[in-house]
Amino acid sequence: MAEIRLESVTKVYSRGGDAAVDAVSLAVADGSFTVLVGPSGCGKSTTLRMVAGLEDVTAGQIVIGGKRVNEVAPRDRDIAMVFQNYALYPHMTVRENLGFALKMRKTPREEIDRRVRAAAQTLGIAELLDRKPGQLSGGQRQRVAVGRAIVREPKAFLFDEPLSNLDARLRVSTRAELKALHQRLRTTTLYVTHDQEEAMTLGDQVVVMCGGKVQQAGPPMEIYRRPANRFVAGFLGTPPMNFLPGTLSKPGEFDNTHFASEAINLVNEPFVFSFGRERSDRLKTHHGAPVVLGIRPQALALAAEQEQGRDFPDTNQFVCELLVVEPLGDVMDLVCQAVSGERIVARVPAVDGLRAGTTIRLEVQPERLHVFEPGDFGAALL
Ligand SMILES: Nc1ncnc2c1ncn2[C@@H]1O[C@H](COP(=O)(O)OP(=O)(O)O)[C@@H](O)[C@H]1O
Ligand SMILES: [Mg+2]
């Protein structure tokens, strides 16, 4: 096993072109499961392929197990990669597919047999060893692809969207199996996906990328709770975080900063959230400045029933038009429209009797508010 380190790694495909990967630095600790996540085209696969040695590094260096590998051939890096299209050899049986890399390395027959049987056992495909890939389901083929990586007993695994070809249900169960497998083998793993839920559930470290750059890296719940910028805040979490433009007020007599927004107002009263004293202190250099407020759908609740009909909102409440109710079982999503036309989604415990087209009053948990500088990548201010 080994640590993988990227030091300011850049990849430019065509001379003078934009960097597909732009000065990326990250460390995958020995034995950890690190997930690179970001929208399509953000440079995830390029990063992974440079670690594998399938792409040259334009600048910076890659260090595996304490050794610079920029000039080391892929086969000598002792790393196994699993791709989205499993690339199994169709004319070989599962047993032959699993053992192929070892055979190429002139591993003794008995050793190949032993490792193939152990991997097949681990992955629950022992009874499939004599089949050809064409006789397997998508999920089984995926296991064989993982098995091929396991038998090599490499220093590290690299996965590039290995679950994308599976249907939703199978993806969720296979995801749990991959995590269990890692807990057993503890092999250093770098895993790429565009799916934020997959990233959160699998990684002990999540690295969010956009535009070839690392936006934030850390344990998944830390990133979820304290996103460093608006992009990360909007990318992790379902439904996505709501964003509202507005301004921070100067503190009044209680040293309490307020957020006022024309976006959600009622009869010309700007809408007001209150941050409380401690958080106000951290916002004080931004008083009077335009900001973007972030509210997770889970941080919103329906105001108490007796408050629903009242005309003027209390602090931390606002009214909006309920456009659509999406029942999800225990919870439901309320898709609402503020007076200015902003969409706001609230995820609340399921209740009966809400009707689309009516006005409802929502309440925010002020301690769960996020504040960002303006712009798509505006930095978090709290
Ligand atoms: N072989 C290539 N030649 C030129 N440009 C490429 C090549 N592979 C990827 N790119 C470009 O590099 C950027 C990052 O691509 P990629 O690493 O595949 O992103 P992701 O895996 O996050 O979807 C994209 O703009 C893509 O078009
Ligand atoms: Mg990719």
PDB file of N, CA, C and O in Angstrom, residues 55-81:
ATOM      1  N   GLU A  55      -1.418   9.279 -19.237  1.00  0.00           N
ATOM      2  CA  GLU A  55      -1.231  10.612 -19.832  1.00  0.00           C
ATOM      3  C   GLU A  55       0.031  11.215 -19.237  1.00  0.00           C
ATOM      4  O   GLU A  55       0.309  11.030 -18.057  1.00  0.00           O
ATOM      5  N   ASP A  56       0.760  11.961 -20.069  1.00  0.00           N
ATOM      6  CA  ASP A  56       1.923  12.692 -19.564  1.00  0.00           C
ATOM      7  C   ASP A  56       1.476  13.840 -18.670  1.00  0.00           C
ATOM      8  O   ASP A  56       0.407  14.397 -18.867  1.00  0.00           O
ATOM      9  N   VAL A  57       2.331  14.185 -17.739  1.00  0.00           N
ATOM     10  CA  VAL A  57       2.087  15.337 -16.868  1.00  0.00           C
ATOM     11  C   VAL A  57       2.766  16.542 -17.505  1.00  0.00           C
ATOM     12  O   VAL A  57       3.945  16.481 -17.840  1.00  0.00           O
ATOM     13  N   THR A  58       2.025  17.638 -17.695  1.00  0.00           N
ATOM     14  CA  THR A  58       2.627  18.830 -18.316  1.00  0.00           C
ATOM     15  C   THR A  58       3.521  19.559 -17.317  1.00  0.00           C
ATOM     16  O   THR A  58       4.600  20.026 -17.655  1.00  0.00           O
ATOM     17  N   ALA A  59       3.055  19.692 -16.075  1.00  0.00           N
ATOM     18  CA  ALA A  59       3.861  20.344 -15.036  1.00  0.00           C
ATOM     19  C   ALA A  59       3.468  19.777 -13.677  1.00  0.00           C
ATOM     20  O   ALA A  59       2.363  19.271 -13.511  1.00  0.00           O
ATOM     21  N   GLY A  60       4.386  19.882 -12.721  1.00  0.00           N
ATOM     22  CA  GLY A  60       4.125  19.347 -11.393  1.00  0.00           C
ATOM     23  C   GLY A  60       4.607  17.912 -11.291  1.00  0.00           C
ATOM     24  O   GLY A  60       5.196  17.381 -12.237  1.00  0.00           O
ATOM     25  N   GLN A  61       4.373  17.292 -10.128  1.00  0.00           N
ATOM     26  CA  GLN A  61       4.804  15.895 -10.037  1.00  0.00           C
ATOM     27  C   GLN A  61       3.827  15.014  -9.270  1.00  0.00           C
ATOM     28  O   GLN A  61       3.047  15.475  -8.445  1.00  0.00           O
ATOM     29  N   ILE A  62       3.886  13.728  -9.622  1.00  0.00           N
ATOM     30  CA  ILE A  62       3.060  12.714  -8.964  1.00  0.00           C
ATOM     31  C   ILE A  62       3.985  11.800  -8.194  1.00  0.00           C
ATOM     32  O   ILE A  62       4.997  11.327  -8.722  1.00  0.00           O
ATOM     33  N   VAL A  63       3.639  11.585  -6.920  1.00  0.00           N
ATOM     34  CA  VAL A  63       4.492  10.789  -6.040  1.00  0.00           C
ATOM     35  C   VAL A  63       3.666   9.632  -5.491  1.00  0.00           C
ATOM     36  O   VAL A  63       2.592   9.837  -4.920  1.00  0.00           O
ATOM     37  N   ILE A  64       4.134   8.423  -5.709  1.00  0.00           N
ATOM     38  CA  ILE A  64       3.433   7.252  -5.180  1.00  0.00           C
ATOM     39  C   ILE A  64       4.387   6.505  -4.254  1.00  0.00           C
ATOM     40  O   ILE A  64       5.503   6.152  -4.655  1.00  0.00           O
ATOM     41  N   GLY A  65       3.948   6.293  -3.023  1.00  0.00           N
ATOM     42  CA  GLY A  65       4.792   5.598  -2.050  1.00  0.00           C
ATOM     43  C   GLY A  65       6.136   6.289  -1.873  1.00  0.00           C
ATOM     44  O   GLY A  65       7.171   5.637  -1.747  1.00  0.00           O
ATOM     45  N   GLY A  66       6.132   7.622  -1.894  1.00  0.00           N
ATOM     46  CA  GLY A  66       7.358   8.374  -1.638  1.00  0.00           C
ATOM     47  C   GLY A  66       8.263   8.519  -2.847  1.00  0.00           C
ATOM     48  O   GLY A  66       9.334   9.125  -2.763  1.00  0.00           O
ATOM     49  N   LYS A  67       7.824   7.980  -4.014  1.00  0.00           N
ATOM     50  CA  LYS A  67       8.709   8.019  -5.180  1.00  0.00           C
ATOM     51  C   LYS A  67       8.048   8.775  -6.319  1.00  0.00           C
ATOM     52  O   LYS A  67       6.880   8.537  -6.630  1.00  0.00           O
ATOM     53  N   ARG A  68       8.775   9.702  -6.930  1.00  0.00           N
ATOM     54  CA  ARG A  68       8.256  10.431  -8.085  1.00  0.00           C
ATOM     55  C   ARG A  68       8.071   9.445  -9.238  1.00  0.00           C
ATOM     56  O   ARG A  68       8.984   8.681  -9.565  1.00  0.00           O
ATOM     57  N   VAL A  69       6.858   9.490  -9.851  1.00  0.00           N
ATOM     58  CA  VAL A  69       6.587   8.487 -10.897  1.00  0.00           C
ATOM     59  C   VAL A  69       6.348   9.118 -12.268  1.00  0.00           C
ATOM     60  O   VAL A  69       6.008   8.405 -13.214  1.00  0.00           O
ATOM     61  N   ASN A  70       6.534  10.424 -12.399  1.00  0.00           N
ATOM     62  CA  ASN A  70       6.270  11.076 -13.694  1.00  0.00           C
ATOM     63  C   ASN A  70       6.870  10.313 -14.880  1.00  0.00           C
ATOM     64  O   ASN A  70       6.260  10.229 -15.933  1.00  0.00           O
ATOM     65  N   GLU A  71       8.067   9.780 -14.686  1.00  0.00           N
ATOM     66  CA  GLU A  71       8.747   9.122 -15.801  1.00  0.00           C
ATOM     67  C   GLU A  71       8.629   7.594 -15.731  1.00  0.00           C
ATOM     68  O   GLU A  71       9.254   6.891 -16.524  1.00  0.00           O
ATOM     69  N   VAL A  72       7.837   7.087 -14.787  1.00  0.00           N
ATOM     70  CA  VAL A  72       7.718   5.626 -14.626  1.00  0.00           C
ATOM     71  C   VAL A  72       6.598   5.108 -15.531  1.00  0.00           C
ATOM     72  O   VAL A  72       5.515   5.689 -15.585  1.00  0.00           O
ATOM     73  N   ALA A  73       6.858   4.039 -16.265  1.00  0.00           N
ATOM     74  CA  ALA A  73       5.862   3.464 -17.177  1.00  0.00           C
ATOM     75  C   ALA A  73       4.656   2.953 -16.382  1.00  0.00           C
ATOM     76  O   ALA A  73       4.806   2.519 -15.232  1.00  0.00           O
ATOM     77  N   PRO A  74       3.451   2.981 -16.989  1.00  0.00           N
ATOM     78  CA  PRO A  74       2.233   2.546 -16.284  1.00  0.00           C
ATOM     79  C   PRO A  74       2.388   1.176 -15.625  1.00  0.00           C
ATOM     80  O   PRO A  74       2.026   0.994 -14.463  1.00  0.00           O
ATOM     81  N   ARG A  75       2.954   0.216 -16.343  1.00  0.00           N
ATOM     82  CA  ARG A  75       3.004  -1.143 -15.808  1.00  0.00           C
ATOM     83  C   ARG A  75       3.948  -1.260 -14.614  1.00  0.00           C
ATOM     84  O   ARG A  75       3.860  -2.209 -13.834  1.00  0.00           O
ATOM     85  N   ASP A  76       4.827  -0.296 -14.453  1.00  0.00           N
ATOM     86  CA  ASP A  76       5.755  -0.345 -13.320  1.00  0.00           C
ATOM     87  C   ASP A  76       5.292   0.488 -12.133  1.00  0.00           C
ATOM     88  O   ASP A  76       6.017   0.636 -11.158  1.00  0.00           O
ATOM     89  N   ARG A  77       4.072   1.045 -12.224  1.00  0.00           N
ATOM     90  CA  ARG A  77       3.587   1.862 -11.100  1.00  0.00           C
ATOM     91  C   ARG A  77       2.864   1.032 -10.049  1.00  0.00           C
ATOM     92  O   ARG A  77       2.502   1.528  -8.996  1.00  0.00           O
ATOM     93  N   ASP A  78       2.596  -0.233 -10.368  1.00  0.00           N
ATOM     94  CA  ASP A  78       1.946  -1.137  -9.417  1.00  0.00           C
ATOM     95  C   ASP A  78       0.592  -0.604  -8.948  1.00  0.00           C
ATOM     96  O   ASP A  78       0.285  -0.551  -7.762  1.00  0.00           O
ATOM     97  N   ILE A  79      -0.200  -0.188  -9.922  1.00  0.00           N
ATOM     98  CA  ILE A  79      -1.507   0.396  -9.666  1.00  0.00           C
ATOM     99  C   ILE A  79      -2.496  -0.299 -10.585  1.00  0.00           C
ATOM    100  O   ILE A  79      -2.152  -0.631 -11.715  1.00  0.00           O
ATOM    101  N   ALA A  80      -3.717  -0.560 -10.102  1.00  0.00           N
ATOM    102  CA  ALA A  80      -4.714  -1.201 -10.957  1.00  0.00           C
ATOM    103  C   ALA A  80      -5.881  -0.256 -11.182  1.00  0.00           C
ATOM    104  O   ALA A  80      -6.352   0.387 -10.255  1.00  0.00           O
ATOM    105  N   MET A  81      -6.317  -0.171 -12.442  1.00  0.00           N
ATOM    106  CA  MET A  81      -7.363   0.793 -12.777  1.00  0.00           C
ATOM    107  C   MET A  81      -8.605   0.054 -13.259  1.00  0.00           C
ATOM    108  O   MET A  81      -8.518  -0.900 -14.020  1.00  0.00           O
TER     109      MET A  81
END
